[in-house]
PDB file of C-alpha atoms in Angstrom:
ATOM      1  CA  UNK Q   1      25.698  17.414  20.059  1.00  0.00           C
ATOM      2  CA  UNK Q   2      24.258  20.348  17.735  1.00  0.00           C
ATOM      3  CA  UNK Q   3      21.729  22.707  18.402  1.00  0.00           C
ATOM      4  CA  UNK Q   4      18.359  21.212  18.523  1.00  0.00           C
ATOM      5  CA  UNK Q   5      19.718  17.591  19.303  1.00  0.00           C
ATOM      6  CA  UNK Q   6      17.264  16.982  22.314  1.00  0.00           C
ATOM      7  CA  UNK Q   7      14.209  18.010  19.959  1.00  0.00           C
ATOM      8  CA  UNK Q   8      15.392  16.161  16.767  1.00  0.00           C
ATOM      9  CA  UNK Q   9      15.892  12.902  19.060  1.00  0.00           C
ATOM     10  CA  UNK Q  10      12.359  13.439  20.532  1.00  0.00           C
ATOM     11  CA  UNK Q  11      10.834  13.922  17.254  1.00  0.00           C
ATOM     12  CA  UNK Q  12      12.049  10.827  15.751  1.00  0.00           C
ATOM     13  CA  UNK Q  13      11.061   8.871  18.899  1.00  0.00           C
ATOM     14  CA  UNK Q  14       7.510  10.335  18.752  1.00  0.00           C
ATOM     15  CA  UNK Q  15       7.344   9.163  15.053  1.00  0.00           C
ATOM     16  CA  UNK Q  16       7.932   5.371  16.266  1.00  0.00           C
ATOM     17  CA  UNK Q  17       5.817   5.711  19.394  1.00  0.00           C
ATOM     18  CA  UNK Q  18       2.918   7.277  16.765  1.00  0.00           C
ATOM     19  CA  UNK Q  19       3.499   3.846  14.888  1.00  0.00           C
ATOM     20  CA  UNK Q  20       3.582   2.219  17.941  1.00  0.00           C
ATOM     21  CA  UNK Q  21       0.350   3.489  18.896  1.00  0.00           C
ATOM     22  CA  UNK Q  22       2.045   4.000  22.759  1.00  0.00           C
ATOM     23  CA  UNK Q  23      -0.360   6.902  23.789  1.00  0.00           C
ATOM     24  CA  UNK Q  24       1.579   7.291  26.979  1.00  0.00           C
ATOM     25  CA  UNK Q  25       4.403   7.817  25.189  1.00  0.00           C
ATOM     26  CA  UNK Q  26       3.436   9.763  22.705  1.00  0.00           C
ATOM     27  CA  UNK Q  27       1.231  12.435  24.618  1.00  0.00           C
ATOM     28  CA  UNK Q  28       4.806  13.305  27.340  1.00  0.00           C
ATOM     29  CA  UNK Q  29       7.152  13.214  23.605  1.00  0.00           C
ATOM     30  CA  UNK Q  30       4.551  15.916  22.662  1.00  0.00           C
ATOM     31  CA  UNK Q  31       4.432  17.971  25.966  1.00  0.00           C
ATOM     32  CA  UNK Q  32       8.336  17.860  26.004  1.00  0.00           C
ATOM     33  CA  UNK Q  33       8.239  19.369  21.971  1.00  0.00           C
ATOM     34  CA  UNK Q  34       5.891  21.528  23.189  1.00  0.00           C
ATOM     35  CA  UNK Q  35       8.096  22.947  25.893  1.00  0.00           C
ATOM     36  CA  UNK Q  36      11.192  23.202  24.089  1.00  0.00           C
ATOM     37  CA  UNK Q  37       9.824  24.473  21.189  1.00  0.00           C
ATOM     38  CA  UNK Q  38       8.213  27.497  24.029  1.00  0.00           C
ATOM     39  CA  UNK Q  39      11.614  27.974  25.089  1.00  0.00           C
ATOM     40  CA  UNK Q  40      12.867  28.657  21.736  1.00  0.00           C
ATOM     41  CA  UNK Q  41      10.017  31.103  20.943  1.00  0.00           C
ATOM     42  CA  UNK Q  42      10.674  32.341  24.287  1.00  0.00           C
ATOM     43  CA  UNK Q  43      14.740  32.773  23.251  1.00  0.00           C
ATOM     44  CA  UNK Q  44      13.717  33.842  19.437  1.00  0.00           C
ATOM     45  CA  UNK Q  45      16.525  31.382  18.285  1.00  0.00           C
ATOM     46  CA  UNK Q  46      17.546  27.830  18.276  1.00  0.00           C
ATOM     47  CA  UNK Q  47      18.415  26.313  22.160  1.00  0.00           C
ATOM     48  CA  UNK Q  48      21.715  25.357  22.429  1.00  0.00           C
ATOM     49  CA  UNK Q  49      21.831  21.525  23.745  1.00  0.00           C
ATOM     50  CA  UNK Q  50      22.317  23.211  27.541  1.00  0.00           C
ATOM     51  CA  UNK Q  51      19.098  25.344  27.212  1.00  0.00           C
ATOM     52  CA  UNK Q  52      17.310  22.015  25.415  1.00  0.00           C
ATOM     53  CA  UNK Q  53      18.779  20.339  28.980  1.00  0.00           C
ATOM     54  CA  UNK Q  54      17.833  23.201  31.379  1.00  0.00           C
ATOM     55  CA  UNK Q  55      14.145  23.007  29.901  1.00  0.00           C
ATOM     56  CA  UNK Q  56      13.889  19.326  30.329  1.00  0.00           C
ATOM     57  CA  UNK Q  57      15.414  19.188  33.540  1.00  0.00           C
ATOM     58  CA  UNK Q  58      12.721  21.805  34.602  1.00  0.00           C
ATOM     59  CA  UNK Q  59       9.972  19.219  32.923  1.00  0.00           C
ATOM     60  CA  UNK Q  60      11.080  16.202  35.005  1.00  0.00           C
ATOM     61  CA  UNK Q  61      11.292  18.036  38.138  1.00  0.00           C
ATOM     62  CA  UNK Q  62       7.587  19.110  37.503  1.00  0.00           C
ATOM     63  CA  UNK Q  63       6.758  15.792  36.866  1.00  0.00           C
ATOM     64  CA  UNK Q  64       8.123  14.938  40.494  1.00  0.00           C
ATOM     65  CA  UNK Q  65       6.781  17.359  42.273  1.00  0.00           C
ATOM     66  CA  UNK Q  66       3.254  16.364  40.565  1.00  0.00           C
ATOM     67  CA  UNK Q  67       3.663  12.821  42.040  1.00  0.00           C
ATOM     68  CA  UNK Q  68       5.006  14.024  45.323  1.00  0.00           C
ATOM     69  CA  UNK Q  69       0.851  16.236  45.359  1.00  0.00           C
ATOM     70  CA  UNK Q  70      -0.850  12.969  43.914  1.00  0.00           C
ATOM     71  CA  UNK Q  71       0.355  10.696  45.992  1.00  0.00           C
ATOM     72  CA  UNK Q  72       0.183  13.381  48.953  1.00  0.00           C
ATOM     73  CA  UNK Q  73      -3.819  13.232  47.749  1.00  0.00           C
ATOM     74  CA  UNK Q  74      -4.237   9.592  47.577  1.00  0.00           C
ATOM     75  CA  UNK Q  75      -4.034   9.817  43.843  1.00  0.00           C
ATOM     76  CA  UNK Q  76      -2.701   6.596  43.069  1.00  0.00           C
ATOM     77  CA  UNK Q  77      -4.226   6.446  39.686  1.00  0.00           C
ATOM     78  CA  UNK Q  78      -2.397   9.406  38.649  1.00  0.00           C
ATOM     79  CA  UNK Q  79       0.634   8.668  40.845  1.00  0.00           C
ATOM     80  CA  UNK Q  80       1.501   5.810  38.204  1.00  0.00           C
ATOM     81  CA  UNK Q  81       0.212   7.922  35.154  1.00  0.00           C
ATOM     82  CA  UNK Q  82       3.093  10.467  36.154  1.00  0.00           C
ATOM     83  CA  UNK Q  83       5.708   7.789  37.101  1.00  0.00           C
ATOM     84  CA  UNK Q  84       5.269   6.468  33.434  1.00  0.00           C
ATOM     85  CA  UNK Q  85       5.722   9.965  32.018  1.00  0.00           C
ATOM     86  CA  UNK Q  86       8.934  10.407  34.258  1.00  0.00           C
ATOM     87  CA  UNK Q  87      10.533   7.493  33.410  1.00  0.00           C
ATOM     88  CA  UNK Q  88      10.210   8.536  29.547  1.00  0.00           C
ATOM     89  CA  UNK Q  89      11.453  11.925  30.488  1.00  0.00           C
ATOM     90  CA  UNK Q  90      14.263  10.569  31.702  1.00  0.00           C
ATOM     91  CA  UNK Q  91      15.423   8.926  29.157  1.00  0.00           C
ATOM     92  CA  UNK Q  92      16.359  11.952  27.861  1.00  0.00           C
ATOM     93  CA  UNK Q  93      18.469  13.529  30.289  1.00  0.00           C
ATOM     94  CA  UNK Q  94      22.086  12.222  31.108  1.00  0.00           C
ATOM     95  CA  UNK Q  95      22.225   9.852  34.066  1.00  0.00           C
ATOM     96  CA  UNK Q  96      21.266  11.092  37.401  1.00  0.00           C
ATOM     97  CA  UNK Q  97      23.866  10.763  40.438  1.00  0.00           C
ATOM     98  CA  UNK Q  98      22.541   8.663  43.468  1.00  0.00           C
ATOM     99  CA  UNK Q  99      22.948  10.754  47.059  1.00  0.00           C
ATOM    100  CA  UNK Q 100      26.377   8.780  47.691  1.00  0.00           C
ATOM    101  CA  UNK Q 101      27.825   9.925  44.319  1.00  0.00           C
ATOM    102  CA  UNK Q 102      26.484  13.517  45.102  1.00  0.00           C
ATOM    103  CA  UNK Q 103      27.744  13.338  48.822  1.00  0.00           C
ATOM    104  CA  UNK Q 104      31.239  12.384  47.859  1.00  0.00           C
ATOM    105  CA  UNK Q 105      31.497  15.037  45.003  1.00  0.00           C
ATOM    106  CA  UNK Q 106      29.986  17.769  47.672  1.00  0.00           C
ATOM    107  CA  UNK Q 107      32.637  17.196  50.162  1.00  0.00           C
ATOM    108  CA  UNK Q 108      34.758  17.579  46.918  1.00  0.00           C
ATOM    109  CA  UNK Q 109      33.662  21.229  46.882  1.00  0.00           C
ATOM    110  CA  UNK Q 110      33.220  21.971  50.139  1.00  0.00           C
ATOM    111  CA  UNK Q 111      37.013  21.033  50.702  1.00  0.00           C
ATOM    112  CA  UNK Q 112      37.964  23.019  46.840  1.00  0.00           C
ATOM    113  CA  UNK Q 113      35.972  26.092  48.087  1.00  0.00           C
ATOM    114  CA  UNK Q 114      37.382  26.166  52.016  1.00  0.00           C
ATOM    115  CA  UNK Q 115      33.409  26.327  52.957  1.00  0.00           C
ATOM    116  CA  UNK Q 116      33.170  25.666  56.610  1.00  0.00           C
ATOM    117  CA  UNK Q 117      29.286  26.686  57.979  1.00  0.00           C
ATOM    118  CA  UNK Q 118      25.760  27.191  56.842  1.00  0.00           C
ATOM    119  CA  UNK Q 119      26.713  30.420  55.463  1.00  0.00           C
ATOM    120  CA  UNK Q 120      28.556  28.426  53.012  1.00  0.00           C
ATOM    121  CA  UNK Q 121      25.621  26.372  51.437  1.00  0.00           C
ATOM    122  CA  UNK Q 122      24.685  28.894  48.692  1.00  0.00           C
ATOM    123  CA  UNK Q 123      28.068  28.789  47.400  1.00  0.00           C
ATOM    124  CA  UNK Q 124      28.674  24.799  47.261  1.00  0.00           C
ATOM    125  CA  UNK Q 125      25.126  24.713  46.160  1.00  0.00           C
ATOM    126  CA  UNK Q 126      25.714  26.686  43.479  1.00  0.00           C
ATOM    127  CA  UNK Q 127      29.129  25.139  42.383  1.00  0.00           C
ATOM    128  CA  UNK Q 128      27.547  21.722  42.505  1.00  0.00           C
ATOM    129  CA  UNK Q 129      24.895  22.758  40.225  1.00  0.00           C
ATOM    130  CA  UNK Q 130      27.429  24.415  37.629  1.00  0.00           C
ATOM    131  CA  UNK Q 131      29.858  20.927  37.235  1.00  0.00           C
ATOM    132  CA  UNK Q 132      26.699  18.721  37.273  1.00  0.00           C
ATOM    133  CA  UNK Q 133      23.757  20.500  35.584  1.00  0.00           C
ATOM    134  CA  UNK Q 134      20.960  18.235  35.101  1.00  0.00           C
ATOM    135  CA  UNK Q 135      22.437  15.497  36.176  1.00  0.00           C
ATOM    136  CA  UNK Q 136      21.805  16.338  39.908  1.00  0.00           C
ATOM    137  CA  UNK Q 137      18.658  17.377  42.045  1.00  0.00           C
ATOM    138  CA  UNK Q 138      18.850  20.562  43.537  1.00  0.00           C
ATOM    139  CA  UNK Q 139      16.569  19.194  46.550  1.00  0.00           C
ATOM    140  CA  UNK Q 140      18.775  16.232  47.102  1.00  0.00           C
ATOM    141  CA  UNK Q 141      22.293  18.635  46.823  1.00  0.00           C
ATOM    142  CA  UNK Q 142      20.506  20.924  48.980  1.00  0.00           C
ATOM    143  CA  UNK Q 143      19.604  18.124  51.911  1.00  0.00           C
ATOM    144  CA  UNK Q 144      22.913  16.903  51.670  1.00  0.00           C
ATOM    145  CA  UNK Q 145      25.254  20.297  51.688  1.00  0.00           C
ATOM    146  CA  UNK Q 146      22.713  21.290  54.519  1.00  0.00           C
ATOM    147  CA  UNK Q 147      23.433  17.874  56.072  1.00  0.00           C
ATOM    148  CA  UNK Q 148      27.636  18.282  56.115  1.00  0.00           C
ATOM    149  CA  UNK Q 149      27.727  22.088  56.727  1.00  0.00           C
ATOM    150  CA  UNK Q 150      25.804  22.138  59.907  1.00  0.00           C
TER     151      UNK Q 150
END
């Protein structure tokens, strides 16, 4: 992909969902323009696809934690309002590895790095991150190098 893939994709899908008249839809397409296009302001030039991927990797994981508070609160009503808005998010980003995929890929690194202890975790964490950025949750990769260097 080119620079600005992510946005031009998002674009064109908010000009069908406008059509569409999908106000769920269209209101998180317009929050995710809206972030990218702060991230570019932010970088005072185009995102490469990686930066477009970083910044909507940091939406949907804002978008969990939201529903993680609301249904914390009781906030059911809002608990499916932010579901919706995840699932379109996600759309976006490649697909996410389940915890087996993730467990069998961080014994991968733990056995390519030689890590044997907790003292160990910041390095396979940050390894796992590099070969699988956004297509992994930190908090999961975190449980689960936690889990097998104890």
């Amino acid at each position: 992909m080119q620079r600005n893939a992510y946005m031009k994709r998002i674009q064109e899908d908010l000009k069908e969902s406008v059509k569409a008249r999908d106000r769920t839809r269209v209101s998180t397409l317009r929050m995710l323009l809206s972030s990218l296009k702060n991230a570019e302001l932010e970088e005072r030039e185009e995102l490469t696809e990686e930066k477009e991927l970083a910044v909507l990797s940091s939406y949907a994981r804002r978008v969990k934690e939201s529903i993680s508070e609301f249904e914390k609160g009781g906030r059911d009503d809002l608990v499916s309002k932010e579901k919706a808005e995840l699932e379109i998010v996600m759309r976006y980003l490649p697909e996410q590895l389940n915890d087996e995929e993730i467990e069998a890929e961080v014994k991968k690194v733990i056995e390519d790095l030689g890590a044997g202890g907790p003292k160990d975790i910041g390095r396979v964490m940050g390894e796992m991150m590099k070969r699988f950025k956004g297509r992994v949750d930190g908090k999961s990769v975190n449980r689960i190098v936690a889990g097998l260097l104890r």
